[in-house]
CSV table of C-alpha atoms and ligand atoms in Angstrom, one decimal:
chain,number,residue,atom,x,y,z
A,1,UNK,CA,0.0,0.0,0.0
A,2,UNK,CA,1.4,3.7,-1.1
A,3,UNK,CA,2.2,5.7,2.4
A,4,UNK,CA,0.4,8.7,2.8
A,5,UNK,CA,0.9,10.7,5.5
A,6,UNK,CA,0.5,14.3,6.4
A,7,UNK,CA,2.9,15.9,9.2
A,8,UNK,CA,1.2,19.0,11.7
A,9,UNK,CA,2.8,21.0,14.1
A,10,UNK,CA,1.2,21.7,17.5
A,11,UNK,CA,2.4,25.0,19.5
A,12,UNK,CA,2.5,25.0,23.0
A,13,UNK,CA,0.5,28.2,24.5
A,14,UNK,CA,1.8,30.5,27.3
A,15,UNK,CA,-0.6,32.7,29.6
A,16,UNK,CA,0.4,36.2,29.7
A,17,UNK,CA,-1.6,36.8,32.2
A,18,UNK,CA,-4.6,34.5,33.6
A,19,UNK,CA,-7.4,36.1,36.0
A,20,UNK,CA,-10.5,34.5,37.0
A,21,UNK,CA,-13.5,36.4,37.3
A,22,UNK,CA,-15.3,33.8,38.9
A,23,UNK,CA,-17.8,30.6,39.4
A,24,UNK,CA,-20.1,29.8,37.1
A,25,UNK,CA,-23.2,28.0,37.3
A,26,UNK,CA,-21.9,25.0,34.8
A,27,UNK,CA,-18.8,24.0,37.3
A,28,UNK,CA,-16.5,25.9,34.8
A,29,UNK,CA,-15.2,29.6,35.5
A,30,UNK,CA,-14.9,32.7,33.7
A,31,UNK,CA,-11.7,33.7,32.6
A,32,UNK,CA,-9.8,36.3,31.2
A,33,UNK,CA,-7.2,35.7,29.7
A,34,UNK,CA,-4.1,36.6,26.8
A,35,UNK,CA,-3.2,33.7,24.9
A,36,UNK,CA,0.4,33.5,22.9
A,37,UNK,CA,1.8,30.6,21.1
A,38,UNK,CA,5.3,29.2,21.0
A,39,UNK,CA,7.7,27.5,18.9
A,40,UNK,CA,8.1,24.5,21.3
A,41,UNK,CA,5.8,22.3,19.6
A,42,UNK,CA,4.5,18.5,19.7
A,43,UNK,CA,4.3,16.5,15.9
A,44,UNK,CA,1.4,15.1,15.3
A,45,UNK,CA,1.5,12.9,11.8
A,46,UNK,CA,-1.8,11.4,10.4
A,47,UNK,CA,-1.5,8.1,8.2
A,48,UNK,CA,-3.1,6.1,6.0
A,49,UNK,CA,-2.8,2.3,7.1
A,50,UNK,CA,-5.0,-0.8,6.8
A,51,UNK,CA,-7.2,-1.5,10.1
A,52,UNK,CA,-9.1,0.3,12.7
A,53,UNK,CA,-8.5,3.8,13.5
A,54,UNK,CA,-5.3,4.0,16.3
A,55,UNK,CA,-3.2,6.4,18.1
A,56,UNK,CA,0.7,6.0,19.1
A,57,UNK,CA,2.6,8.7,21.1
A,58,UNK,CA,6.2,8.8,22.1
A,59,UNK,CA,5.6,8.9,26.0
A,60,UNK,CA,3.9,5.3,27.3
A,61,UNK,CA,1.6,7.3,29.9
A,62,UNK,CA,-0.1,8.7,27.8
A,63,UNK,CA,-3.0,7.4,26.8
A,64,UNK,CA,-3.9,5.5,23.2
A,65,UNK,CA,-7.0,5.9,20.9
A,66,UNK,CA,-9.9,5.4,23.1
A,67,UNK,CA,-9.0,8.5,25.6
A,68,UNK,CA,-6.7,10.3,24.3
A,69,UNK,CA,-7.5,14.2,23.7
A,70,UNK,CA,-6.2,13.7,19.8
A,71,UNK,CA,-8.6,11.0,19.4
A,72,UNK,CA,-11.3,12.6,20.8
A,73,UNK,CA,-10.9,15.2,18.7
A,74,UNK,CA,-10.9,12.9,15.7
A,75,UNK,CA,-13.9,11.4,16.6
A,76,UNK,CA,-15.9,14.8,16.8
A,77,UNK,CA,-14.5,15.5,13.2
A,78,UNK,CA,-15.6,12.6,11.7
A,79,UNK,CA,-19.0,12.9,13.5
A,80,UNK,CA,-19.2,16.6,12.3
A,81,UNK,CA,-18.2,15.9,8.6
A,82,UNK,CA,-19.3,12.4,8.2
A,83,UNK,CA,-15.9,11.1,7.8
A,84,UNK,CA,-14.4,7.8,8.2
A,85,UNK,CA,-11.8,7.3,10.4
A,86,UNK,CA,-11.2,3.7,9.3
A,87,UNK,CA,-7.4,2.8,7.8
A,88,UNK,CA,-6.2,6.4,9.7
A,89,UNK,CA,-3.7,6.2,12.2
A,90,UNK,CA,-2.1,9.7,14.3
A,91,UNK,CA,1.4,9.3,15.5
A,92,UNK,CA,2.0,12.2,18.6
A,93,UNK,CA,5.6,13.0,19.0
A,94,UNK,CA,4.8,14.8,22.3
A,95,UNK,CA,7.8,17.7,23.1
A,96,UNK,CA,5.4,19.9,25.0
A,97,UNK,CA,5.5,19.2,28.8
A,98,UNK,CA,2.3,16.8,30.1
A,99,UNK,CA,0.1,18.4,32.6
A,100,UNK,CA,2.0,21.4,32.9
A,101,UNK,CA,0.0,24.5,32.0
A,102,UNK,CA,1.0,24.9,28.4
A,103,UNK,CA,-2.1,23.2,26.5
A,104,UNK,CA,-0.1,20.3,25.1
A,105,UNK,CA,-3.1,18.2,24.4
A,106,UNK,CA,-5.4,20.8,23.7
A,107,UNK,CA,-2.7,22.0,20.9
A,108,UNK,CA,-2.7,18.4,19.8
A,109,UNK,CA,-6.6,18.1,19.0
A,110,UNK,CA,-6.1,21.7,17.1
A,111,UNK,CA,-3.7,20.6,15.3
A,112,UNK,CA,-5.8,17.0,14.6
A,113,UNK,CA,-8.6,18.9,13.9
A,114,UNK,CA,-6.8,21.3,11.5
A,115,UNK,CA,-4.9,18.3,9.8
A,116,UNK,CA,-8.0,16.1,9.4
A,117,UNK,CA,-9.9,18.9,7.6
A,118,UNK,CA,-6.9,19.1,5.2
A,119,UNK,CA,-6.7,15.3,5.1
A,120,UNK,CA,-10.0,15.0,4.2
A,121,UNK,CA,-10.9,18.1,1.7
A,122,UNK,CA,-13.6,19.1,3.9
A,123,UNK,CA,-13.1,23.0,3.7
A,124,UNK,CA,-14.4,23.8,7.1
A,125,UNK,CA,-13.0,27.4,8.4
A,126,UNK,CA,-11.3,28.0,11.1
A,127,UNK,CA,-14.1,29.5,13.2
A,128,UNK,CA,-15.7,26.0,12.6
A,129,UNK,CA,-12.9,24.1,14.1
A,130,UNK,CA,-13.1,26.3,16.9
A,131,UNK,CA,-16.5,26.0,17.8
A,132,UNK,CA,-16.0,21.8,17.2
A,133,UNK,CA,-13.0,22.6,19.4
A,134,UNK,CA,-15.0,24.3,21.9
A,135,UNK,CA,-16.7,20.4,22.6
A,136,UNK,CA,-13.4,18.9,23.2
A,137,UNK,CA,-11.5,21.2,25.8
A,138,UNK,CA,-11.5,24.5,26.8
A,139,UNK,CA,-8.5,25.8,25.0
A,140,UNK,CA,-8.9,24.2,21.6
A,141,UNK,CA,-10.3,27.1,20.6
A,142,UNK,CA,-7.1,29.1,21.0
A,143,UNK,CA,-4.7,26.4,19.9
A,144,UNK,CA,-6.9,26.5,16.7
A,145,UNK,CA,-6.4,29.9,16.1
A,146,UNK,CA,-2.9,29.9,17.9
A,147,UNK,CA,-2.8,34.1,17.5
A,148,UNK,CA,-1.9,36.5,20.8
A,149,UNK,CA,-5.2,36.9,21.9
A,150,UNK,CA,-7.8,37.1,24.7
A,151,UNK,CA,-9.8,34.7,26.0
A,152,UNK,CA,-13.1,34.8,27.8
A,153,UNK,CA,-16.4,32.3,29.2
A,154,UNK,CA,-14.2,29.1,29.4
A,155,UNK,CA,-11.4,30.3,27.1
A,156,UNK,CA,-13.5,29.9,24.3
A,157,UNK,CA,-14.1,33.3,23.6
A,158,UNK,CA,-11.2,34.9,21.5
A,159,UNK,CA,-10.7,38.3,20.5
A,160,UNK,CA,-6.9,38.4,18.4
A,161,UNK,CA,-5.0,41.2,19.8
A,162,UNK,CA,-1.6,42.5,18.3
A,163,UNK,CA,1.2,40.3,18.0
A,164,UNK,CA,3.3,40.1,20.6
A,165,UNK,CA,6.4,41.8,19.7
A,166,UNK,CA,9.6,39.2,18.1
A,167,UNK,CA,11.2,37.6,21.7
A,168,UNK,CA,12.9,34.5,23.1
A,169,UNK,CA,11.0,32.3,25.8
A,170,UNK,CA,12.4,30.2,28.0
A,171,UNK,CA,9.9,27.3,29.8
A,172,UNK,CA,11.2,25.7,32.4
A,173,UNK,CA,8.7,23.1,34.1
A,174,UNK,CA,9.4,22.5,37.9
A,175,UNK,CA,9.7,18.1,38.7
A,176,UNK,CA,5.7,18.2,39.9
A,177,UNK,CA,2.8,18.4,37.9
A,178,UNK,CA,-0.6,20.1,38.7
A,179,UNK,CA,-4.1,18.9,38.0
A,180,UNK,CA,-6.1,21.3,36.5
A,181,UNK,CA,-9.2,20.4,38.2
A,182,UNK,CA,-7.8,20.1,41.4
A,183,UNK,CA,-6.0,23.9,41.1
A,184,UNK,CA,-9.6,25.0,40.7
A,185,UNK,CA,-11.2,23.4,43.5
A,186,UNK,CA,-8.4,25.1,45.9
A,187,UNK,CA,-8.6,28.1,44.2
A,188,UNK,CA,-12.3,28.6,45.0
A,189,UNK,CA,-11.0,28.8,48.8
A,190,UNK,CA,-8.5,31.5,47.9
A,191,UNK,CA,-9.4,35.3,48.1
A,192,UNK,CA,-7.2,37.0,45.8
A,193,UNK,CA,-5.5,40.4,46.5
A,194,UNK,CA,-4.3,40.8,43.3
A,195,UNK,CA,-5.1,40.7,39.5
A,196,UNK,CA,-3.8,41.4,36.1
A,197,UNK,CA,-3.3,45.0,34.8
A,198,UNK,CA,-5.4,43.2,31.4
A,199,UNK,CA,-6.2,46.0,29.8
A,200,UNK,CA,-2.5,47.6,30.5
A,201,UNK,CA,-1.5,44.5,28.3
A,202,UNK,CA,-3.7,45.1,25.4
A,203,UNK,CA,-2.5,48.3,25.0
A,204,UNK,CA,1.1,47.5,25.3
A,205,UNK,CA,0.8,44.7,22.6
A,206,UNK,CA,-1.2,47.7,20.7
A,207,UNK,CA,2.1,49.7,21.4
A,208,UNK,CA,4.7,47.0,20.5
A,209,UNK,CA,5.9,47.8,24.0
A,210,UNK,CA,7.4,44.2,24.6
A,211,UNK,CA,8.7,45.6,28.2
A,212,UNK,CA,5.5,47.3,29.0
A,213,UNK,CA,3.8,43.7,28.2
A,214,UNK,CA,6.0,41.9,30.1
A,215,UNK,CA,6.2,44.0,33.3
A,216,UNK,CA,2.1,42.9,33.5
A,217,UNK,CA,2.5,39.6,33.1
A,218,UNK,CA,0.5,38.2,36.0
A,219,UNK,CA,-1.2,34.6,37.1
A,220,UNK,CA,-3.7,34.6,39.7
A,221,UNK,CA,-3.3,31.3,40.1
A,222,UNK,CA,0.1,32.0,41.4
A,223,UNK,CA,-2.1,32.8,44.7
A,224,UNK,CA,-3.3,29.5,44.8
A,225,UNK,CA,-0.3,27.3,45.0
A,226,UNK,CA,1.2,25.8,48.0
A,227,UNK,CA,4.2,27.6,49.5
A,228,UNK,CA,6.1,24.9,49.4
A,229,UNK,CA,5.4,24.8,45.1
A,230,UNK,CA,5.5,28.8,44.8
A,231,UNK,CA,8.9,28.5,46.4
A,232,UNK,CA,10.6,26.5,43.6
A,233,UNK,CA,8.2,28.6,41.1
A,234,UNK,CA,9.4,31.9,42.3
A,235,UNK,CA,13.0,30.6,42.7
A,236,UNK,CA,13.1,29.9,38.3
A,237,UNK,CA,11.8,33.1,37.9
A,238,UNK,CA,14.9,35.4,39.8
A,239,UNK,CA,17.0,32.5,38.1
A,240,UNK,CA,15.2,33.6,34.9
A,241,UNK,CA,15.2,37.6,35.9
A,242,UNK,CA,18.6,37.3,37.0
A,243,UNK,CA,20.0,36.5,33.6
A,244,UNK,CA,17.8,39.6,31.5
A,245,UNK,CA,14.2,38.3,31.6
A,246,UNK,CA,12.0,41.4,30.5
A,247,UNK,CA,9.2,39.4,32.5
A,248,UNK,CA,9.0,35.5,33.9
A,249,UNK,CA,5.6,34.2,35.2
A,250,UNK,CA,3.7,30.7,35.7
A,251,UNK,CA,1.3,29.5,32.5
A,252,UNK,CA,-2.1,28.5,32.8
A,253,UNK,CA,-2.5,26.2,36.0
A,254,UNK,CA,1.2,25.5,36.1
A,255,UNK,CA,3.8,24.3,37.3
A,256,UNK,CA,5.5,25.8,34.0
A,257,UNK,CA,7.3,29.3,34.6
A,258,UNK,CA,8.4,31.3,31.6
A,259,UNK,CA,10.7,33.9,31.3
A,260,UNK,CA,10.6,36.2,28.4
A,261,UNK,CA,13.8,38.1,27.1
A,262,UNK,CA,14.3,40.6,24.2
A,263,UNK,CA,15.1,38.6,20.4
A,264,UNK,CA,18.6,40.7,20.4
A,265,UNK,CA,19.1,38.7,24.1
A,266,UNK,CA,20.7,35.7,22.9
A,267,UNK,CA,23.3,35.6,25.2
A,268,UNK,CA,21.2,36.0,28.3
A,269,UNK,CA,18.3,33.4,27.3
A,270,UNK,CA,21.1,30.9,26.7
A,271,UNK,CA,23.0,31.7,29.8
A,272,UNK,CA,19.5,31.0,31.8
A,273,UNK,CA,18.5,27.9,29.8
A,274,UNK,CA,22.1,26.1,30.4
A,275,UNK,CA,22.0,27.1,34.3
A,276,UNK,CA,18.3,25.9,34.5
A,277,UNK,CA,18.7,23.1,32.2
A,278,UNK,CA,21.0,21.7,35.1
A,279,UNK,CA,18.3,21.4,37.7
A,280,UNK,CA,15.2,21.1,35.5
A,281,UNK,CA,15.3,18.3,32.6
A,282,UNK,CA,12.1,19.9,31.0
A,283,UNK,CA,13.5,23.0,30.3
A,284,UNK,CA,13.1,24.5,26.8
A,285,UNK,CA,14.7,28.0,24.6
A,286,UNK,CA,11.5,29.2,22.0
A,287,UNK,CA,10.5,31.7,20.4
A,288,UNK,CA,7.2,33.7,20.0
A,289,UNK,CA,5.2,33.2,16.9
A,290,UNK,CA,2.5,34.1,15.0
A,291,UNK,CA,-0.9,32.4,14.4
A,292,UNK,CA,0.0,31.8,11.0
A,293,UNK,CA,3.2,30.7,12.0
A,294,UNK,CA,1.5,28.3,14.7
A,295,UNK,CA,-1.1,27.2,12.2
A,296,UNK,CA,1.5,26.3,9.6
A,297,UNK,CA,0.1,28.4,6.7
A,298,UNK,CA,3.5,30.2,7.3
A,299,UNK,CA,7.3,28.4,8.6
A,300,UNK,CA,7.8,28.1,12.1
A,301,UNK,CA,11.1,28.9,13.3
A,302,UNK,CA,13.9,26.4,14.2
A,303,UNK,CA,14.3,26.1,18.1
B,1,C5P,O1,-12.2,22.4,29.4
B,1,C5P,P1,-11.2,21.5,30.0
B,1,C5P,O2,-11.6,20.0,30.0
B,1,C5P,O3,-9.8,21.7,29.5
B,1,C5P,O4,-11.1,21.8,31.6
B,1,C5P,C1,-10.4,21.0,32.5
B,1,C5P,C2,-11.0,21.4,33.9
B,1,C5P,O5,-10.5,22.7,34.3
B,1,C5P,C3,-12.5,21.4,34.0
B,1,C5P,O6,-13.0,20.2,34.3
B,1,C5P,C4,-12.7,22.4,35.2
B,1,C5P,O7,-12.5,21.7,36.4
B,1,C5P,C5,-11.5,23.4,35.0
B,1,C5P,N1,-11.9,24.6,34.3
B,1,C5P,C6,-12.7,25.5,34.9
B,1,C5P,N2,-13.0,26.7,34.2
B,1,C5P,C7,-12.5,26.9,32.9
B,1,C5P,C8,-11.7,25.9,32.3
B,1,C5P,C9,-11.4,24.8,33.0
B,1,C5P,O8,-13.1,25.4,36.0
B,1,C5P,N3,-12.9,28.0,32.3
């Protein structure tokens, strides 16, 4: 049988700044949020094979076709277009820490859902993937888009803001893992004393003001973490500060911290990585990029 295969990249997300406005009624919580992609990126590669529709990944613990995110995602395409899955097969290279605040596997169904209507011919747009998205996980809908943006309701509400201006990012993931659910549940104990200058953000990105953005970035959920975690948290961002970081907070519902330096900063991004590359094996040099760069309608650049 001829191989056919088709090769998508999935972008890991970053939280410039997270705040949560509050319970609602549904279990879920209203957030605002602003959204940008980053180079560091998972592979996911659809193929055509004979047999029943499977899923491998790189990492063992992870789970296969019948609950992993990717495959759930598939699923919803096929039962959205009509589709057969039958004689398809996705291989995940996973690169994008598990469980760790960065939307690994909601990147992965994006990019499924983004490969699959290519796959197939089945012209939907890209607001129609990310309402299908919207079913799967709460930030599909980003990773489908993958532009800077804010996100409200869930995360599913976008509005694309500027670009964030050119930069390095370095993510460093701490040796723990969070569950998102479980963050939640504590944080609804938490009262918070501080929140995100949001709108100070959106007009920085509106100004190109990289430093302005970055001396806003701010995680409520940061609030919410045991001392004992926030310790080790805090103690990668001075490490990340102390070499040139514009800016270093923790993504989504952690543990991941990223530091974000200027793109002439070579020097002090590398300096960082190798130091915290020493204590942290999950520790990773990226870029910004665009949407159209994360959606691969444009290149991405090398790591
Ligand atoms: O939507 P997703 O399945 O990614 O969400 C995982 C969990 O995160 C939910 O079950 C919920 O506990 C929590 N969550 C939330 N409010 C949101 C998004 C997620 O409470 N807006």
């Amino acid at each position: 049988m001829k191989e056919k295969s088709l090769t998508v990249s999935a972008c890991a997300k970053l939280n410039l700044t997270l705040d949560v406005l509050g319970k609602r009624r549904d279990g879920y919580h209203d957030l605002r949020m602003v959204m940008q992609s980053v180079s560091l990126r998972d592979t996911v590669t659809l193929r055509a094979t004979e047999g029943d529709f499977g899923l491998t990944t790189n990492l063992r613990y992870l789970p296969g076709a019948d609950r992993n995110i990717a495959a759930v995602a598939a699923r919803a395409f096929a039962e959205k277009t009509g589709v057969s899955l039958e004689g398809l097969r996705i291989d995940l290279d996973k690169r994008i820490p598990v469980c760790a605040g960065t939307a690994g596997g909601s990147s992965d169904a994006a990019a499924v859902l983004r490969g699959l209507n290519r796959w197939f011919g089945t012209g939907l747009t890209l607001p129609e993937l990310a309402a299908l998205g919207e079913e799967i996980g709460s930030d599909v809908p980003y990773c489908v888009w993958g532009t800077t943006a804010l996100a409200e309701g869930r995360g599913e509400a976008l509005t694309p803001l500027d670009d964030l201006p050119a930069c390095r990012i370095l993510l460093c993931k701490p040796d723990f893992s969070v569950s998102t659910p479980e963050l939640f549940r504590q944080f609804d104990a938490v009262k918070l004393r501080f929140h995100p200058d949001t709108p100070g953000v959106r007009a920085a990105l509106a100004a190109g003001d990289l430093t302005g953005v970055c001396r806003r970035m701010f995680n409520v959920f940061e609030q919410a973490m045991p001392p004992q975690r926030m310790g080790v948290i805090d103690e990668i961002k001075s490490t990340m500060l102390s070499y040139g970081a514009l800016g270093a907070c923790m993504s989504g519902t952690g543990p991941t911290v990223f530091g974000v330096f200027a793109a002439s900063d070579g020097a002090g991004a590398e300096a960082a990585r190798a130091e915290l590359a020493g204590r942290y094996a999950e520790t990773f040099l990226t870029h910004s990029v665009t949407g159209a760069q994360a959606r691969g309608e444009e290149p991405l650049p090398e790591e």
